[in-house]
Amino acid sequence: EFLTNVSHELRTPLTAILGYSSMAIEDPDRAEEHIRTVRRNGEHLLAVINDLLDLSKIESGKMQIELVAVDIWGVIGELAEQYRQRAEAKGLSLAFETRGRTSGKLRTDATRLRQVLHNLLGNAVKFTDRGEVGLSVAYSSEYEDAGWLEIRVRDTGVGMSKEHLSRLFRPFEQADASTARRYGGTGLGLAVTKRLVGMLGGTIEVSSVLGSGSEFVVKLLMAEAPDEGRAGETRERPDASANQSLVGRRVLVVDDVADNRRLVSMYLTKAGAEVEVAESGHAGIEAATTGRFDVILMDMQMPGMDGAETTRRLRSLGVATPIMALTAHVMADYRVSCLEAGCDDFMSKPIDRVALIASCARLAKDHRAAA
């Protein structure tokens, strides 16, 4: 049954991706409309894959929680603004309030906390057609150096029946077939959310009235933390103005897949970079040792000499150019192995164009400053 559900959730967006790709070719006048549909379904497919991987990692005990000092109110405020914009795009309002302490740092895993909030706020906006979404945050210091953070997410959406509430946190559960058809989604997000909340040392409860809306309450026990620098604080996402940040930079792209080489090259060229490509590890070594580059982008899963071995050989030959690993692997231990091989940075596929350009600009700048 699990494989049947997985197959369905993968094939559904793939059907749209393949179908609308063909339509874009056959009907150029509506190509933009079709391509937007392809992108939307591609993003949905990526979300399904990420949820499946997270669920698998959690249930196999391989999900790692990293507790650091986090500006909780900065993280939540950033997400509140992001979802306020999404709500307003649907004609909804988002009410955000904080109670009690609103500054200082608490120890948690910022990435997983964001994931929990993304799932809850995303569902609230998605399942609400009129009215508002509410987000409230309260912290109470009940112990000498720890306290409870309470997060409430409510909506005036479709709500749920008591029967559905009893199976809400099971994988692949939706309220009913009509809800799934109307709003989309896999039912994986809340299954992952409940498990993540548990790993963060908390609880999640839900109340709902069919036709009136729902409220989720997350309670997390968090230790208070002294100021330990900027760990876990919010950072602004690079703006699209990064398109011009690689002017005058030379970048070597090493990848055995022609489509990937072409796509990454287009990203970089549009950003002003001069790009050279290599289709194998051996070709990459030849190019890197005979030319001058500011950054090397290294695919890690190449036949013959893979990216890790290519990187090790480049380092042994004295090549100090920054190398960024590009890989479809997302496990934390694989990231470590790439860095141990000599890579300076790591980016998971599919590649985010703005993040790629910003990372290349940073690596190139740091390299020239150190030269």
C-alpha atoms as one frame of an Amber mdcrd trajectory, in Angstrom:
protein
   0.000   0.000   0.000   2.864   2.371   0.840   4.503   1.825  -2.560   1.147
   2.276  -4.266   0.686   5.625  -2.533   4.242   6.715  -3.365   3.790   5.732
  -7.006   0.560   7.727  -7.210   2.054  10.840  -5.622   5.055  10.769  -7.983
   3.146   9.947 -11.148   0.511  12.638 -10.658   2.849  15.658 -10.994   4.973
  13.792 -13.554   1.894  13.409 -15.747   1.394  17.174 -15.699   5.097  17.885
 -16.256   5.369  15.620 -19.295   1.969  16.581 -20.688   2.348  20.340 -20.417
   5.943  20.164 -21.709   4.582  18.588 -24.887   1.817  21.193 -25.075   4.358
  24.016 -24.750   6.176  22.647 -27.804   2.997  22.122 -29.825   1.319  25.406
 -28.845   3.985  28.161 -28.666   1.355  30.887 -28.218   0.464  29.450 -24.787
   3.980  28.267 -23.919   4.386  30.569 -20.910   1.136  29.331 -19.364   2.136
  25.696 -19.898   5.657  26.240 -18.539   4.276  27.821 -15.362   2.170  24.693
 -14.872   5.270  22.547 -15.400   7.165  24.550 -12.789   4.329  24.372 -10.252
   4.121  20.599 -10.612   7.903  20.298 -10.472   7.935  22.147  -7.158   5.158
  19.880  -5.892   7.128  16.803  -6.959  10.199  18.085  -5.108   8.109  18.650
  -1.961   6.800  15.068  -2.152  10.326  13.690  -2.521  11.610  15.808   0.380
   8.760  14.646   2.628   9.394  11.010   1.691  13.108  11.354   2.436  12.451
  13.074   5.758   9.913  10.445   6.794  12.357   7.691   5.840  15.219   9.318
   7.760  13.070   9.817  10.853  11.728   6.264  10.908  15.187   4.766  10.308
  16.710   6.872  13.085  18.985   8.802  10.717  17.419  12.230  11.150  19.817
  14.437  13.106  18.749  17.293  15.364  21.321  20.040  15.920  20.564  22.243
  18.909  22.112  25.712  18.661  21.326  29.188  19.960  18.543  30.554  17.752
  16.823  33.936  17.538  13.385  32.309  17.714  11.435  35.525  17.275  13.496
  36.489  14.240  12.879  33.098  12.612   9.136  33.177  13.294   8.803  36.818
  12.274  10.480  36.093   8.943   8.072  33.237   8.241   5.071  35.300   9.351
   5.921  37.960   6.780   6.447  35.351   4.071   3.058  33.762   4.700   1.344
  37.121   5.101   2.244  37.779   1.474   0.918  34.371   0.418  -2.294  34.913
   2.368  -2.863  38.346   0.856  -2.356  36.875  -2.623  -5.433  34.708  -1.880
  -7.426  37.602  -0.467  -6.834  36.474   3.135  -5.313  38.261   6.112  -2.700
  36.900   8.498  -2.824  37.961  12.146   0.515  37.617  13.976   0.966  38.198
  17.696   3.586  37.479  20.335   3.076  37.264  24.085   5.578  37.337  26.887
   9.262  37.427  26.072  10.052  38.539  22.514  13.848  38.686  22.396  16.892
  36.629  23.257  17.932  33.177  22.110  16.699  29.659  22.792  18.350  26.359
  21.902  16.693  24.431  19.095  17.243  23.192  15.543  16.371  26.212  13.396
  16.032  24.188  10.186  13.535  21.724  11.672  11.606  24.458  13.477  11.229
  26.292  10.166  10.064  23.053   8.555   7.354  22.590  11.184   6.151  26.165
  10.737   6.252  25.935   6.936   4.031  22.861   7.042   1.506  24.345   9.477
   1.320  27.814   7.926   1.357  26.390   4.410  -1.612  24.150   5.198  -3.482
  26.976   6.909  -3.195  29.209   3.849  -3.877  26.385   1.393  -7.052  25.125
   3.074  -8.541  28.580   3.717 -10.552  30.281   0.979 -11.900  33.220   2.984
 -11.264  34.844   6.342  -7.875  34.769   8.012  -4.937  32.751   9.236  -3.622
  33.378  12.737  -0.150  32.815  14.191   0.572  33.436  17.863   3.757  32.765
  19.817   4.191  32.792  23.584   7.172  31.926  25.774   7.091  31.316  29.512
  10.200  30.723  31.649   9.026  27.958  33.952  12.496  26.796  34.991  15.743
  28.532  35.897  17.243  28.190  32.425  14.426  26.792  30.268  10.801  27.316
  29.385   7.942  26.435  27.082   7.492  27.959  23.653   3.875  27.735  22.508
   3.025  28.237  18.834  -0.594  28.399  17.682  -1.611  28.318  14.017  -5.318
  28.730  13.314  -7.417  29.237  10.207 -10.994  29.758   9.081 -10.725  27.092
   6.413 -12.484  23.849   5.547 -11.915  22.219   8.934 -11.967  18.481   9.639
 -14.367  15.880  10.960 -13.693  13.936  14.179 -13.128  10.817  12.087 -10.410
  12.531  10.086  -8.757  13.998  13.180  -8.191  10.468  14.487  -5.939   9.647
  11.523  -4.588  13.097  10.728  -0.919  12.368  11.400  -0.730   9.139   9.408
   1.232   9.267   6.128  -0.829   9.798   2.954  -3.979  10.813   4.838  -6.242
  13.574   3.515  -9.640  14.592   4.814 -11.331  12.898   1.868 -10.901  12.380
  -1.851 -12.652  15.635  -2.748 -10.329  17.635  -0.471  -7.286  16.009  -2.058
  -8.563  16.797  -5.549  -9.438  20.392  -4.693  -6.407  21.426  -2.668  -3.715
  18.910  -3.596  -1.120  17.590  -1.171  -0.045  14.140  -0.071  -0.831  13.971
   3.634   2.892  13.483   4.275   3.589  16.962   5.642   1.717  16.547   8.925
   3.134  13.052   9.449   6.629  14.540   9.184   5.639  17.535  11.320   4.416
  15.411  14.237   7.619  13.380  14.243   9.813  16.473  14.038   7.986  18.111
  16.945   8.616  14.978  18.998  12.316  15.021  18.118  12.475  18.681  19.166
  11.138  17.691  22.580   7.573  18.867  22.187   3.954  18.006  21.525   1.421
  18.939  18.867  -2.351  19.021  19.304  -5.150  19.925  16.924  -8.772  20.986
  17.259 -11.109  21.476  14.335 -14.714  22.021  13.325 -15.745  20.841   9.887
 -16.565  23.877   7.773 -15.260  26.382  10.334 -11.497  25.927  10.567  -8.694
  24.344  12.571  -6.102  25.211  15.194  -2.755  23.503  15.753  -0.892  24.021
  19.029   2.805  23.160  19.266   4.542  23.226  22.656   8.331  22.951  22.780
  10.537  22.806  25.872  13.608  24.926  25.105  16.725  25.796  27.038  17.641
  29.460  27.190  20.973  30.308  25.596  23.551  33.059  25.952  24.457  35.045
  22.850  26.722  32.671  20.906  27.116  34.747  17.774  24.830  34.501  14.780
  24.105  30.774  14.772  20.585  30.060  13.629  19.680  33.690  13.070  17.651
  34.638  10.055  19.487  35.620   6.931  17.982  37.432   4.014  17.674  35.323
   0.933  19.934  36.584  -1.863  18.028  38.886  -4.170  17.739  38.370  -7.894
  20.161  41.287  -8.269  22.788  38.590  -7.714  22.370  38.052 -11.473  25.150
  40.597 -12.005  27.437  39.440  -9.182  29.681  37.164 -11.292  30.861  39.705
 -13.846  34.574  39.135 -14.462  34.584  35.692 -12.787  35.609  32.468 -14.512
  33.778  29.285 -13.500  34.513  25.672 -14.451  31.490  23.330 -14.509  32.355
  19.623 -14.251  29.343  17.374 -14.930  28.812  14.285 -17.073  25.166  15.124
 -17.867  24.888  17.491 -20.834  21.527  18.969 -19.788  22.873  19.822 -16.343
  26.015  21.407 -17.794  23.933  23.518 -20.140  21.476  24.638 -17.437  24.140
  25.609 -14.896  26.141  27.332 -17.636  23.092  29.421 -18.585  22.583  30.422
 -14.943  26.195  31.524 -14.631  26.445  33.227 -18.016  23.317  35.249 -17.275
  25.021  36.332 -14.046  27.955  37.675 -16.063  30.433  34.824 -15.587  32.735
  33.344 -18.202  32.048  29.597 -18.173  34.031  26.556 -19.274  32.624  23.027
 -19.068  34.115  19.552 -18.636  32.188  16.313 -19.148  34.241  14.065 -16.842
  36.556  14.063 -13.880  39.609  13.604 -16.105  38.542  16.497 -18.344  37.918
  18.596 -15.247  41.440  17.986 -13.970  42.880  18.907 -17.365  40.907  22.151
 -17.471  41.564  23.123 -13.844  45.317  22.569 -14.085  45.785  24.422 -17.383
  43.422  27.359 -16.875  42.607  29.947 -14.215  39.229  29.807 -12.521  37.607
  31.602  -9.610  35.247  28.714  -8.768  34.833  25.061  -9.778  31.371  23.452
  -9.669  31.802  19.694  -9.242  29.104  17.094  -9.840  29.754  14.300  -7.343
  28.049  11.374  -9.125  30.091  10.952 -12.302  31.012   7.591 -13.870  34.632
   6.544 -13.802  36.297   9.175 -11.641  33.597  10.635  -9.403  33.532  14.142
  -7.996  35.112  13.243  -4.660  38.097  11.528  -6.307  38.456  14.361  -8.828
  38.503  16.879  -5.981  41.092  14.890  -4.026  43.361  14.723  -7.081  43.020
  18.444  -7.719  43.993  19.203  -4.138  46.960  16.820  -4.348  48.089  18.692
  -7.477  48.045  21.958  -5.561  44.879  23.428  -7.086  43.497  25.827  -4.454
  40.477  27.091  -6.428  37.253  26.909  -4.378  35.228  23.805  -5.275  31.481
  23.539  -4.706  29.973  20.038  -4.653  26.714  19.634  -6.588  24.865  16.465
  -5.662  21.473  14.817  -5.483  22.412  13.352  -2.080  20.908  15.210   0.887
  22.163  13.182   3.865  24.304  15.111   6.357  27.033  12.457   6.361  27.402
  12.781   2.582  27.916  16.515   2.937  30.690  15.803   5.431  32.357  13.359
   3.024  32.347  16.005   0.272  33.992  18.552   2.546  36.536  15.974   3.694
  37.419  15.289   0.053  38.423  18.932  -0.294  35.249  20.743  -1.362  34.637
  24.201   0.079  30.855  24.190  -0.156  27.932  21.884  -0.898  24.638  22.345
  -2.733  21.862  19.792  -3.209  20.027  19.319  -6.487  17.755  20.624  -7.852
  19.884  23.750  -7.908  18.400  27.042  -6.742  19.659  29.601  -9.272  19.842
  32.596  -6.923  21.522  30.589  -4.151  24.029  29.140  -6.642  25.043  32.555
  -7.948  25.313  34.018  -4.448  27.476  31.095  -3.264  29.753  31.331  -6.308
  30.165  35.078  -5.749  31.045  34.521  -2.095  33.554  31.755  -2.828  35.213
  33.779  -5.590  35.439  36.880  -3.415  36.925  34.977  -0.469  39.417  33.221
  -2.757  40.674  36.459  -4.302  40.896  38.114  -0.895  43.066  35.252   0.380
  45.309  35.239  -2.693
